[in-house]
Short mmCIF file of C-alpha atoms and ligand atoms in Angstrom, two decimals:
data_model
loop_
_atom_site.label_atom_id
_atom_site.label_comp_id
_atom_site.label_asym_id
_atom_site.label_seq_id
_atom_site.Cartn_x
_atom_site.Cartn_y
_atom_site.Cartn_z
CA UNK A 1 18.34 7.17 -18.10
CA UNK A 2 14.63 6.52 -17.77
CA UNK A 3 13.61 7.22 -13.70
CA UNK A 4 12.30 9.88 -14.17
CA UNK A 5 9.19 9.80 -12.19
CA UNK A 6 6.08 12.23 -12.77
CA UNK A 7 4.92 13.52 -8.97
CA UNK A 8 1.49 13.13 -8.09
CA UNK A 9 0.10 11.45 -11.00
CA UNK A 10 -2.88 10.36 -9.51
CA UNK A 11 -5.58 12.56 -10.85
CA UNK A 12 -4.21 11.60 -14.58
CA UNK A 13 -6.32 9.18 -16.66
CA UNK A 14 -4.74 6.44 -17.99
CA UNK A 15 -3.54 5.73 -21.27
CA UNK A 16 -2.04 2.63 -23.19
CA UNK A 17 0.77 3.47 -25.91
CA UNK A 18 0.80 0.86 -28.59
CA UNK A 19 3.42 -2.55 -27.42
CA UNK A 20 3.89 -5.66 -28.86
CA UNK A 21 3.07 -9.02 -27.52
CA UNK A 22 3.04 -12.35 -27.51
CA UNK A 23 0.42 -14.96 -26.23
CA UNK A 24 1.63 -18.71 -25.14
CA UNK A 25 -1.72 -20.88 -24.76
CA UNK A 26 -1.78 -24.55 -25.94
CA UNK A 27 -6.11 -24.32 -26.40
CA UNK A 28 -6.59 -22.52 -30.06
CA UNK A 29 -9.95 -21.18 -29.25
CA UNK A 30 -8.47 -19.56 -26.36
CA UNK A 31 -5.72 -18.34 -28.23
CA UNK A 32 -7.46 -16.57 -30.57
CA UNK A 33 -9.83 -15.17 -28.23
CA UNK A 34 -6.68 -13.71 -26.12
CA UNK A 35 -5.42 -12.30 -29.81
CA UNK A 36 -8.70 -10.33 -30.23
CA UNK A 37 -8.22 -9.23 -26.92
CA UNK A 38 -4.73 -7.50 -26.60
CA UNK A 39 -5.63 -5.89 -30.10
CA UNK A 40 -8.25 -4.43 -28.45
CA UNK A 41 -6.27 -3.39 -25.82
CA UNK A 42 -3.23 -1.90 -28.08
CA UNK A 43 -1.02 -4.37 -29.11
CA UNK A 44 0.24 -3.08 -32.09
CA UNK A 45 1.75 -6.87 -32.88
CA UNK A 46 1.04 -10.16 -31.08
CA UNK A 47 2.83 -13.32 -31.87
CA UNK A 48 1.22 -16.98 -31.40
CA UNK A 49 2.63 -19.93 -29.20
CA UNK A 50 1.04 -23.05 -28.34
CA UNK A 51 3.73 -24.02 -25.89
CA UNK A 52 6.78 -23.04 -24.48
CA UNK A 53 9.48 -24.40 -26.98
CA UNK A 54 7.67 -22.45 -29.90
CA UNK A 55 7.58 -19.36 -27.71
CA UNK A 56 10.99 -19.41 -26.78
CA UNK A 57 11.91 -19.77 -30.83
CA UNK A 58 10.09 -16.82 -31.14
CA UNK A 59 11.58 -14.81 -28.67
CA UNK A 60 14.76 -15.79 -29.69
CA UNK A 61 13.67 -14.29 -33.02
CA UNK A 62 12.04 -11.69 -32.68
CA UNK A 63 13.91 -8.43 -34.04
CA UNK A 64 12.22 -6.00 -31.60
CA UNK A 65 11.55 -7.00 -27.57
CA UNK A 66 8.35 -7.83 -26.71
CA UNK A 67 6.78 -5.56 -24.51
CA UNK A 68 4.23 -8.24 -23.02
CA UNK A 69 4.11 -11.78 -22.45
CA UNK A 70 0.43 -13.68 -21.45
CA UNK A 71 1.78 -16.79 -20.43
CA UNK A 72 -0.74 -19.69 -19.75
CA UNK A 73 1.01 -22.21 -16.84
CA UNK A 74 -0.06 -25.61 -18.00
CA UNK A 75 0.46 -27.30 -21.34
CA UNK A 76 1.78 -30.17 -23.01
CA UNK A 77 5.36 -30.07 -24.03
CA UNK A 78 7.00 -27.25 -22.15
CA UNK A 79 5.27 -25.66 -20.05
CA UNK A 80 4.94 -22.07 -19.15
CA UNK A 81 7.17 -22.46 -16.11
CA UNK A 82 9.67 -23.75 -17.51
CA UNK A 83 9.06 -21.16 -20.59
CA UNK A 84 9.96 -18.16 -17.85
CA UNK A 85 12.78 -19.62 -16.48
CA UNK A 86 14.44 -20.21 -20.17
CA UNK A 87 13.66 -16.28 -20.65
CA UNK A 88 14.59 -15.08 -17.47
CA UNK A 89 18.06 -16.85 -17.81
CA UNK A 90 18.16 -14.79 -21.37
CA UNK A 91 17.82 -12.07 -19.43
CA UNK A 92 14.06 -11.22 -21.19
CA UNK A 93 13.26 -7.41 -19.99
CA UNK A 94 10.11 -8.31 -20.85
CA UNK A 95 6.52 -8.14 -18.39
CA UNK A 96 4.74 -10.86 -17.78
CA UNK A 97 1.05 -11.80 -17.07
CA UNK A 98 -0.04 -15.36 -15.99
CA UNK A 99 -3.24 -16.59 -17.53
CA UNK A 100 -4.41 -19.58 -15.61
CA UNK A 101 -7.48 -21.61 -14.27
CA UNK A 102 -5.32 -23.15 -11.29
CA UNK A 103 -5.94 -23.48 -8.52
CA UNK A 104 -4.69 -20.70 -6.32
CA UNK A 105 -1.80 -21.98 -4.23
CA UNK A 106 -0.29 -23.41 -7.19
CA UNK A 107 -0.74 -19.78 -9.16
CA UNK A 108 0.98 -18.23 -6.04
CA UNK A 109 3.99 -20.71 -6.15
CA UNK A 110 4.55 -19.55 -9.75
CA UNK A 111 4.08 -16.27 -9.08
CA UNK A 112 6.43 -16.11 -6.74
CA UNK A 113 8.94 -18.69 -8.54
CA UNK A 114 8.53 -16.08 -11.18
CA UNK A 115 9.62 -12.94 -9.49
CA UNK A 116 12.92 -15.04 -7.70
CA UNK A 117 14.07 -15.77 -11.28
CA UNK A 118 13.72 -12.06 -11.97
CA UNK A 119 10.70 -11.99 -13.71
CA UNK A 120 9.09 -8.77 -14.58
CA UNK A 121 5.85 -10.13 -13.45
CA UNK A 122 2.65 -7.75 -14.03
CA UNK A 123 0.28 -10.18 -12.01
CA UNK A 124 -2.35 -13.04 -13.06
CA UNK A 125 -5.58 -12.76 -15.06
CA UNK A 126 -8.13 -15.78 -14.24
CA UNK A 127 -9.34 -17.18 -17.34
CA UNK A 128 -11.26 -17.12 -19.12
CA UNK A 129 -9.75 -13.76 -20.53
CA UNK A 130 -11.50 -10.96 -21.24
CA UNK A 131 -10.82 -7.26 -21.59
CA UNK A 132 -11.72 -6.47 -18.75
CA UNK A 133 -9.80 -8.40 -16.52
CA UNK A 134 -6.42 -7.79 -18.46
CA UNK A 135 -6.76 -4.08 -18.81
CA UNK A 136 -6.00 -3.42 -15.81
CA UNK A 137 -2.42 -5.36 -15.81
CA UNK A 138 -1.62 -3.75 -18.78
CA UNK A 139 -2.17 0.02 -17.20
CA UNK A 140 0.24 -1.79 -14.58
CA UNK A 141 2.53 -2.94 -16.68
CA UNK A 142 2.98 1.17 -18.18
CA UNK A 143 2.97 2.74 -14.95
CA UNK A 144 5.46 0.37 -13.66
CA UNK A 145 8.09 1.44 -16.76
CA UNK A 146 7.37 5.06 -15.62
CA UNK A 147 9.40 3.90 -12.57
CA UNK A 148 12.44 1.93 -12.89
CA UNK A 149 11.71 -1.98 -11.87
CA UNK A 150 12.65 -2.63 -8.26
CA UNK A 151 15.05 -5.65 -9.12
CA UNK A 152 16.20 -4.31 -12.75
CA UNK A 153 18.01 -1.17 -11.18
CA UNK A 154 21.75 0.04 -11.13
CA UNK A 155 22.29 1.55 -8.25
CA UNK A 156 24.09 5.01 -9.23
CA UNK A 157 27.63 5.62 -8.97
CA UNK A 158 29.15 6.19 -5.78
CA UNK A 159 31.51 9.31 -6.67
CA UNK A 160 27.96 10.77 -8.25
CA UNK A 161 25.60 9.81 -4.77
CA UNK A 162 28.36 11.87 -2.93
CA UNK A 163 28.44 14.87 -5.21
CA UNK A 164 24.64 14.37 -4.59
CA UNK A 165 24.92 14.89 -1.04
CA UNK A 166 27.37 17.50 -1.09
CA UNK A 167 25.02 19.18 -3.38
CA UNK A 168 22.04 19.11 -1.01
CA UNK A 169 20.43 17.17 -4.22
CA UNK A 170 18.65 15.02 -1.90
CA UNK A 171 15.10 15.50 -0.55
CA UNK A 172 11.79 14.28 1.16
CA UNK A 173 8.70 13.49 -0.63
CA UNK A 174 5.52 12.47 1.57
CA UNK A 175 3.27 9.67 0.67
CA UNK A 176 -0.49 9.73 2.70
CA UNK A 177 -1.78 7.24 4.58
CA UNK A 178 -5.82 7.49 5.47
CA UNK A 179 -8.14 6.04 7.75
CA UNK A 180 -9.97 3.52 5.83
CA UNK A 181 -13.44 4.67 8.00
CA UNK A 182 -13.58 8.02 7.95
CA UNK A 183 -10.74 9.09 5.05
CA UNK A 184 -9.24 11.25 6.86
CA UNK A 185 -5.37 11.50 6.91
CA UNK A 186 -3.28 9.69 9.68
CA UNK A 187 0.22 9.55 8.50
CA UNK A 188 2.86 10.66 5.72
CA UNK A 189 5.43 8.63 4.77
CA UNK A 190 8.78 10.40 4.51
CA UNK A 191 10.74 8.53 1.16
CA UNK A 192 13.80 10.03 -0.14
CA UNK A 193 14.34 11.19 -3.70
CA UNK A 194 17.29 12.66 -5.55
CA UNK A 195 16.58 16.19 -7.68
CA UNK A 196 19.03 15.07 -10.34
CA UNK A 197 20.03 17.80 -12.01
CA UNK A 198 20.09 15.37 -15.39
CA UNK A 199 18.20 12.21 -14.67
CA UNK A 200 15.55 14.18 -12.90
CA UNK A 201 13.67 12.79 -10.07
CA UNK A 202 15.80 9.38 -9.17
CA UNK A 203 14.06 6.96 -6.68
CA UNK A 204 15.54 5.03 -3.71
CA UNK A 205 16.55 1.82 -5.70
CA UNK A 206 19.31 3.78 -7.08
CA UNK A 207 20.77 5.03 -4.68
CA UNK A 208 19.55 3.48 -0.86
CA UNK A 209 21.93 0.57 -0.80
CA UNK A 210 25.02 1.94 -1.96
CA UNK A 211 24.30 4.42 0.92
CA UNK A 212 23.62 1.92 3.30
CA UNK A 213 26.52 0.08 2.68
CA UNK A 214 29.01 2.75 2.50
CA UNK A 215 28.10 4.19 6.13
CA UNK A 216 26.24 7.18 4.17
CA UNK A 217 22.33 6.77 4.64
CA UNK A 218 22.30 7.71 8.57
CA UNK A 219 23.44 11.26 7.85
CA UNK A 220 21.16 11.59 4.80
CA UNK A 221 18.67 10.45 6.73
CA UNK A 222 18.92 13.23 9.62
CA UNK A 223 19.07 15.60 6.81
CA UNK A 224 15.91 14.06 5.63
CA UNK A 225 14.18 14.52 8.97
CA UNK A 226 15.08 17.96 9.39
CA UNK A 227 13.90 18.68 6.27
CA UNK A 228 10.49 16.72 6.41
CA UNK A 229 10.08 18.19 10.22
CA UNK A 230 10.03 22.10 8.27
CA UNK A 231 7.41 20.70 6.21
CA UNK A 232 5.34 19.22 9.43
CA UNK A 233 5.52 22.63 11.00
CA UNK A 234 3.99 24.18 7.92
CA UNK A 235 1.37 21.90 7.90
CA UNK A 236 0.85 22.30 11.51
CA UNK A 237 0.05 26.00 10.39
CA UNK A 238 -2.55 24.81 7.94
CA UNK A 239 -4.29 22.61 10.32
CA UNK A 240 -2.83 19.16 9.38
CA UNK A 241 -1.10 17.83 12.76
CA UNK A 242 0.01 14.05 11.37
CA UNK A 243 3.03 12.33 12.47
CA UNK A 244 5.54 11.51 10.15
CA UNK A 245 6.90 7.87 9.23
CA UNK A 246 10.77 7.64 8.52
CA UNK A 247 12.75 4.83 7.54
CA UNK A 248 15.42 3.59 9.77
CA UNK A 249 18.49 1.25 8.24
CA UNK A 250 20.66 -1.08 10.21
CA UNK A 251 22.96 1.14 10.78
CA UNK A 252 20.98 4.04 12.03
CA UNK A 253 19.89 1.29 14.73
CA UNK A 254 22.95 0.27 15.82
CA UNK A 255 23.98 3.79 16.80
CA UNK A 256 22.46 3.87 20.77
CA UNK A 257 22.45 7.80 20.77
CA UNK A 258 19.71 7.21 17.94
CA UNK A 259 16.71 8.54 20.51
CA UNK A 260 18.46 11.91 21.81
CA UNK A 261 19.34 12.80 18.08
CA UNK A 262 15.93 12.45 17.40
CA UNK A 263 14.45 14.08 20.34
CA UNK A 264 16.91 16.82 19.80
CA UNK A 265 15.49 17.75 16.11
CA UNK A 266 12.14 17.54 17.33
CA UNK A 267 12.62 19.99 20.13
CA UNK A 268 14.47 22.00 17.45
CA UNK A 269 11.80 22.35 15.65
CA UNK A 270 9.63 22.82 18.11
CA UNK A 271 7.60 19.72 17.95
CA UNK A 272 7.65 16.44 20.46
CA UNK A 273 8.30 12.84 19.55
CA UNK A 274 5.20 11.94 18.83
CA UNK A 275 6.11 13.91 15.56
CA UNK A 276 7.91 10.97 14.13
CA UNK A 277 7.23 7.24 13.53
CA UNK A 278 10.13 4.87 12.66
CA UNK A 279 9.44 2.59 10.31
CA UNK A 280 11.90 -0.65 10.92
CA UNK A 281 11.84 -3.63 8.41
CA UNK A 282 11.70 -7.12 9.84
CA UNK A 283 15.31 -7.93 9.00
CA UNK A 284 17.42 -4.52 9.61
CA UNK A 285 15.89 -5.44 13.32
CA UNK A 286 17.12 -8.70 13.37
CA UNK A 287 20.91 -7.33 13.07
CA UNK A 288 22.82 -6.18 15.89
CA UNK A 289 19.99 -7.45 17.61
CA UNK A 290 20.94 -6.16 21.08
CA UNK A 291 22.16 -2.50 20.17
CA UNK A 292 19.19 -2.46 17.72
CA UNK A 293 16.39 -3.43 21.01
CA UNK A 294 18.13 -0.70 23.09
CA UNK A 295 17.51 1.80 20.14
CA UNK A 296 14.09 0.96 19.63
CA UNK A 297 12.68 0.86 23.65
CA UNK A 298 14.89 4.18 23.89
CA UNK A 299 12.99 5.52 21.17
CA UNK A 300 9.48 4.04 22.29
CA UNK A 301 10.36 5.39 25.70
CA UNK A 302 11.02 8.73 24.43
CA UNK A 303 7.69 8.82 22.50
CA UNK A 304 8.34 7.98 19.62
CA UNK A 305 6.09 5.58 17.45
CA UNK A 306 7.59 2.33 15.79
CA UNK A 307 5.66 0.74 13.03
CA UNK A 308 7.15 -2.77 11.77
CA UNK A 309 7.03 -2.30 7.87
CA UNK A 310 6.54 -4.76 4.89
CA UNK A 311 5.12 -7.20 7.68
CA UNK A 312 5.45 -10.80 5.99
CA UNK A 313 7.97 -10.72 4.10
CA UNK A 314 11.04 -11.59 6.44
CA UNK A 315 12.23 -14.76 7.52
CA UNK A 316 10.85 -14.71 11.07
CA UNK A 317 7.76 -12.09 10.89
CA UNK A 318 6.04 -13.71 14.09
CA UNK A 319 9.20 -13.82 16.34
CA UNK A 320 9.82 -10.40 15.48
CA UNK A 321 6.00 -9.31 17.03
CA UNK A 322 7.15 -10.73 19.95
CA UNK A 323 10.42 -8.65 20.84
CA UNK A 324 10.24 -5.51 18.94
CA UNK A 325 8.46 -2.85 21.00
CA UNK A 326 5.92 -1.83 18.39
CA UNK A 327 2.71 0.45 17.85
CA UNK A 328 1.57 -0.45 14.23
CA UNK A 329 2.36 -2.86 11.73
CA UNK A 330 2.03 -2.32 8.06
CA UNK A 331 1.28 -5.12 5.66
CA UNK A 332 3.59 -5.62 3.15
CA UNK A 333 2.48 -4.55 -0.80
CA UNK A 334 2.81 -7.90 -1.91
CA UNK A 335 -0.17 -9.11 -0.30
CA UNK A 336 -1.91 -5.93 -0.69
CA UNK A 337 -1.91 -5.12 -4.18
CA UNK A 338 -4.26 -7.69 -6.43
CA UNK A 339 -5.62 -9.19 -3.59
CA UNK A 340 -9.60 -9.63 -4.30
CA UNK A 341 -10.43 -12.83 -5.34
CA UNK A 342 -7.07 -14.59 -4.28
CA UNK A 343 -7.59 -16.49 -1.03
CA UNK A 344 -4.42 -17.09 0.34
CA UNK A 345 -3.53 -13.45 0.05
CA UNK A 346 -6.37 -12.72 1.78
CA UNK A 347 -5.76 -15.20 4.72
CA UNK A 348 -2.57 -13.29 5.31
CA UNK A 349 -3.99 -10.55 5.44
CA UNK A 350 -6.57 -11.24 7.78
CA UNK A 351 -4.45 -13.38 10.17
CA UNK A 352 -1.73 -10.47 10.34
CA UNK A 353 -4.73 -8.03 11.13
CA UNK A 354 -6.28 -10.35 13.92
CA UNK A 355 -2.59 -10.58 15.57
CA UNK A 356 -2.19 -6.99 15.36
CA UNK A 357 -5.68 -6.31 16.68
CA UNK A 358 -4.47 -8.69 19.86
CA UNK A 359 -1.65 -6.61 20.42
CA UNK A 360 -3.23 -3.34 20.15
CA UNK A 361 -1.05 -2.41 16.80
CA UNK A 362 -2.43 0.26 14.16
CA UNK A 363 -2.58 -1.80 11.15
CA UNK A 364 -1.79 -0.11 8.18
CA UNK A 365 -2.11 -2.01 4.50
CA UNK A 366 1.16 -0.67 1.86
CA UNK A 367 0.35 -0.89 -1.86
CA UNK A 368 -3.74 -0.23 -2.34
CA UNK A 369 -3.39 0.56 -6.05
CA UNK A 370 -7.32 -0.15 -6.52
CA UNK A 371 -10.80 0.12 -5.40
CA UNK A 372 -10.98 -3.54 -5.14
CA UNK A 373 -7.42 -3.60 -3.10
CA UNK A 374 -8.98 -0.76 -0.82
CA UNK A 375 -12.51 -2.85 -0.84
CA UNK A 376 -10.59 -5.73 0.37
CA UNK A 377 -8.34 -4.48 3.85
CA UNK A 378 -11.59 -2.53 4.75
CA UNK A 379 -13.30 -5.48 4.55
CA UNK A 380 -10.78 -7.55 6.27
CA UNK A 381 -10.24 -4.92 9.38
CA UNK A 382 -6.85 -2.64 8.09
CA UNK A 383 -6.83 0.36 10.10
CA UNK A 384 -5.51 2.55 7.30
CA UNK A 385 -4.47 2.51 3.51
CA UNK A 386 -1.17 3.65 1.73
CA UNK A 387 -0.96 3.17 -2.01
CA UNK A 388 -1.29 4.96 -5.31
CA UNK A 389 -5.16 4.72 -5.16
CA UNK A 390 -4.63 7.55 -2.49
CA UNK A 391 -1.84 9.44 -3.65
CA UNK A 392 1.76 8.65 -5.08
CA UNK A 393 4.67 10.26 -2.95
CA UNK A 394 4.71 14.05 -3.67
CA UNK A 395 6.73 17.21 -2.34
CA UNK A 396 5.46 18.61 0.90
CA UNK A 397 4.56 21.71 -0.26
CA UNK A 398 1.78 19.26 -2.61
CA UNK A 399 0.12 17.49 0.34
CA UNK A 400 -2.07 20.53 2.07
CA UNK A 401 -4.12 20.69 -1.61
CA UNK A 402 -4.15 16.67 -2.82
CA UNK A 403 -5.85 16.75 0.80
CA UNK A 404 -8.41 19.44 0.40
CA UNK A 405 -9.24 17.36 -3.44
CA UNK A 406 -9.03 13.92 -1.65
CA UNK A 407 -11.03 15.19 1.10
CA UNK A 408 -13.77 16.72 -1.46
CA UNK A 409 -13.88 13.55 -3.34
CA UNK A 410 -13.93 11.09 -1.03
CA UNK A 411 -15.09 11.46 2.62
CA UNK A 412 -17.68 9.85 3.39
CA UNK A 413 -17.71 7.49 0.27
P1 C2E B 501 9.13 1.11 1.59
O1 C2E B 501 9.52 1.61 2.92
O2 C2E B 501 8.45 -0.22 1.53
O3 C2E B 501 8.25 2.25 0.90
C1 C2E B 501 7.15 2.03 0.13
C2 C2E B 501 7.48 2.07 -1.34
O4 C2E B 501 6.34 1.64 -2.07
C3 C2E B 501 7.79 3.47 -1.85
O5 C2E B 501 8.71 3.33 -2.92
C4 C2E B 501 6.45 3.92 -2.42
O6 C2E B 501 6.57 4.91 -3.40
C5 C2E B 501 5.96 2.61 -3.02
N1 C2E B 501 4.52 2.58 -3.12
C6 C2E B 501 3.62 3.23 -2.37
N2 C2E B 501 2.37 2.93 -2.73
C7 C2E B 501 2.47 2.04 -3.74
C8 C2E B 501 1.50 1.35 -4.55
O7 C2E B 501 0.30 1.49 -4.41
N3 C2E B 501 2.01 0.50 -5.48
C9 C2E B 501 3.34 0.31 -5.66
N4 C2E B 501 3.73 -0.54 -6.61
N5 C2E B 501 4.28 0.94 -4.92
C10 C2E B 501 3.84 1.80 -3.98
P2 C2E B 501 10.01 4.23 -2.99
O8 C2E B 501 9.72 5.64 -2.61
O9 C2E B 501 10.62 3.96 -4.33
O10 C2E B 501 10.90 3.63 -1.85
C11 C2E B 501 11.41 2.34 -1.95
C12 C2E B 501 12.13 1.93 -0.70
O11 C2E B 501 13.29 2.73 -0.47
C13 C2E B 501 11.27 2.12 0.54
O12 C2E B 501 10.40 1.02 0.63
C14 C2E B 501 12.35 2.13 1.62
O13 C2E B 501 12.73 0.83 1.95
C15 C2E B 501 13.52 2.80 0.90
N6 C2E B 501 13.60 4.20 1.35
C16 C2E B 501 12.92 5.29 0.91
N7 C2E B 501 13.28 6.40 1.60
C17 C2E B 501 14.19 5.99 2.53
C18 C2E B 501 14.93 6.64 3.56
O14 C2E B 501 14.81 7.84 3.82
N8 C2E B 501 15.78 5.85 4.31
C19 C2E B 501 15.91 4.52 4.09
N9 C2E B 501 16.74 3.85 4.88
N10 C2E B 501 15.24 3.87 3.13
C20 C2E B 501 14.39 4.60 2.36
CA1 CA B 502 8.48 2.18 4.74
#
């Protein structure tokens, strides 16, 4: 099984194996151009299309996947739309880039009408192409196979997550989050991980909703505190004093005696609520919507923080700012990530950080992979950043020395 997922890999530089590829582009100077360009780049292979039908024979032909796909949208005969939904009901494991000149909303509708027929889609490149602009989708495209796809997981057994538990195989990893001003570090993100004594390090997609729906995750995720509540004390004794986010499922919410749980561990380990931040998605707060309210104002009257997380993405986003009792809201990845340069995403962002700013929410932005993300939710108002261009999730015992280096390298900058 391939999860296994390198901690920390930050400080690495990045390096393309060799893949093969295939271009689809009706214009034959363009074509050719885009050729040159994944050669340079690494493609080891790249087969031709001038519109979808051809591409699709090829595919179909081809004796070895193709790693990559750069699709252009628009073309006579079939089209590059209807060329990903063909592939994506073949069930192509292959990534995809959109090349287009579109106009944005209409590159965002096929984005997204890309990912909901399962698409593994990398992200778009404006053309006209260059190296420049696609290199940095490709390095996406590698460190996303590092680990496992969101949508392209099996979850793991159920017998297996037990022995897991049973096992103590299961454990926190911390993820920063900085003020985008000054650097400094605000926040860690608790997210679980399973030591697997042969897959290795096995992330939350494989496990997380089999726990959830078989009444497991609220125990692991006590377990989870107390563990990541040892590591705050320890880091308390080195001088870092930052709260710690945890995520909170449905059925952690429904259970009323949530808040004196929680306050209990804290006193345990002899810290107060303001320890802890519970991160609630949009839709787990939507269910059981009157046990889940009680929950959260018992929490928020204990002390405890409550941050609304991948803001924008659920049904009802703006109803939910009005009757969750909230103190920051973090801004979904989706509209984080690739951002520069693409207005709409950059609308949403700035609307949700004006909204926030009105009702006195910390506004944190999820998924700031580059400079030009990070360039982007400073410039738009974000309070703080979260993302791989700070730090991927590591083990606690990681975080006192990536924040010494980070510190070194970039306050002030
Ligand atoms: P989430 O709460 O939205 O957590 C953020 C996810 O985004 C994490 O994935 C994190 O590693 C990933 N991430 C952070 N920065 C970047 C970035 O710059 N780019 C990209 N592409 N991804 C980034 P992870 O650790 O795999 O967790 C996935 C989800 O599993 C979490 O999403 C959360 O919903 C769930 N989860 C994790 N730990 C727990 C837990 O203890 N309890 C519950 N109920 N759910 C958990
Ligand atoms: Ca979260």
């Amino acid at each position: 099984m391939s999860v296994i997922e390198k901690p920390s890999e930050t400080s690495e530089a990045p390096t393309i194996p060799s893949f093969r590829a295939l271009i689809l582009e009706d214009h034959d100077f363009q074509r050719r151009i885009g050729v040159q360009i994944l050669r340079h780049c690494g493609a080891s292979s790249v087969q031709e299309a001038a519109d979808g039908a051809t591409a699709l024979a090829l595919v179909k032909a081809a004796s070895q996947p193709i790693d990559v796909m750069l699709c252009d949208v628009n073309m006579p005969g079939m089209d590059g739309l209807a060329f990903l939904r063909h592939i994506a009901e073949q069930g192509s494991t292959s990534s995809v880039i959109l090349a287009s000149a579109l106009d944005a909303s209409i590159i965002r509708s096929a984005e997204i009408m890309a990912k909901s027929y399962g698409i593994r889609l990398v992200g778009v490149v404006e053309k006209p192409l260059s190296r420049d602009k696609l290199m940095p989708l490709l390095l996406r495209h590698f460190s996303q196979n590092v680990v496992a796809h969101r949508a392209a997981v099996e979850p793991m057994p159920l017998e297996e997550i037990k022995r897991g538990i049973r096992d103590k195989q299961f454990e926190p990893f911390f993820q920063p989050k900085v003020d985008i001003r000054s650097g400094t570090l605000v926040g860690v993100e608790a997210l679980l991980r399973w030591r697997h004594p042969e897959a290795g390090l096995v992330p939350p997609a494989f496990f997380v909703s089999v726990m959830e729906r078989e009444g497991l995750i609220s125990p692991v995720t006590f377990t989870l505190i107390e563990g990541a509540l040892t590591h705050s004390r320890r880091w308390r004794d080195l001088g870092l004093d930052v709260p710690i986010a945890i995520n909170i499922s449905v059925e952690s919410l429904s259970d009323t005696s949530l808040p004196d749980r929680l306050e209990d561990l804290t006193k345990v380990a002899g810290l107060t609520p303001s320890a802890l931040t519970l991160e609630v998605t949009e839709t787990v707060a939507m269910t059981d919507l009157g046990r889940s309210l009680e929950t959260l104002a018992r929490c928020r009257i204990k002390g405890f923080d409550l941050s609304i997380d991948d803001y924008g993405t659920g049904f009802s986003s703006m109803q939910q700012l009005t009757r969750l009792p909230l103190s920051e809201l973090k801004i979904d990845q989706s509209f984080v990530t690739g951002a520069a340069g693409q207005p709409v995403l950059e609308a949403l962002i700035e609307t949700s950080v004006m909204m926030a700013k009105r009702l006195h929410l910390k506004t944190i932005a999820e998924g700031v992979e580059s400079s030009e993300d990070w360039n982007v939710v400073s410039r738009l108002g974000c309070d703080a950043a979260q993302g791989y261009l700070v730090a991927k999730p590591m083990p606690g015992e990681q975080l006192a020395d990536w924040y010494q280096g980070w510190m070194k390298n970039h306050a002030g900058a």
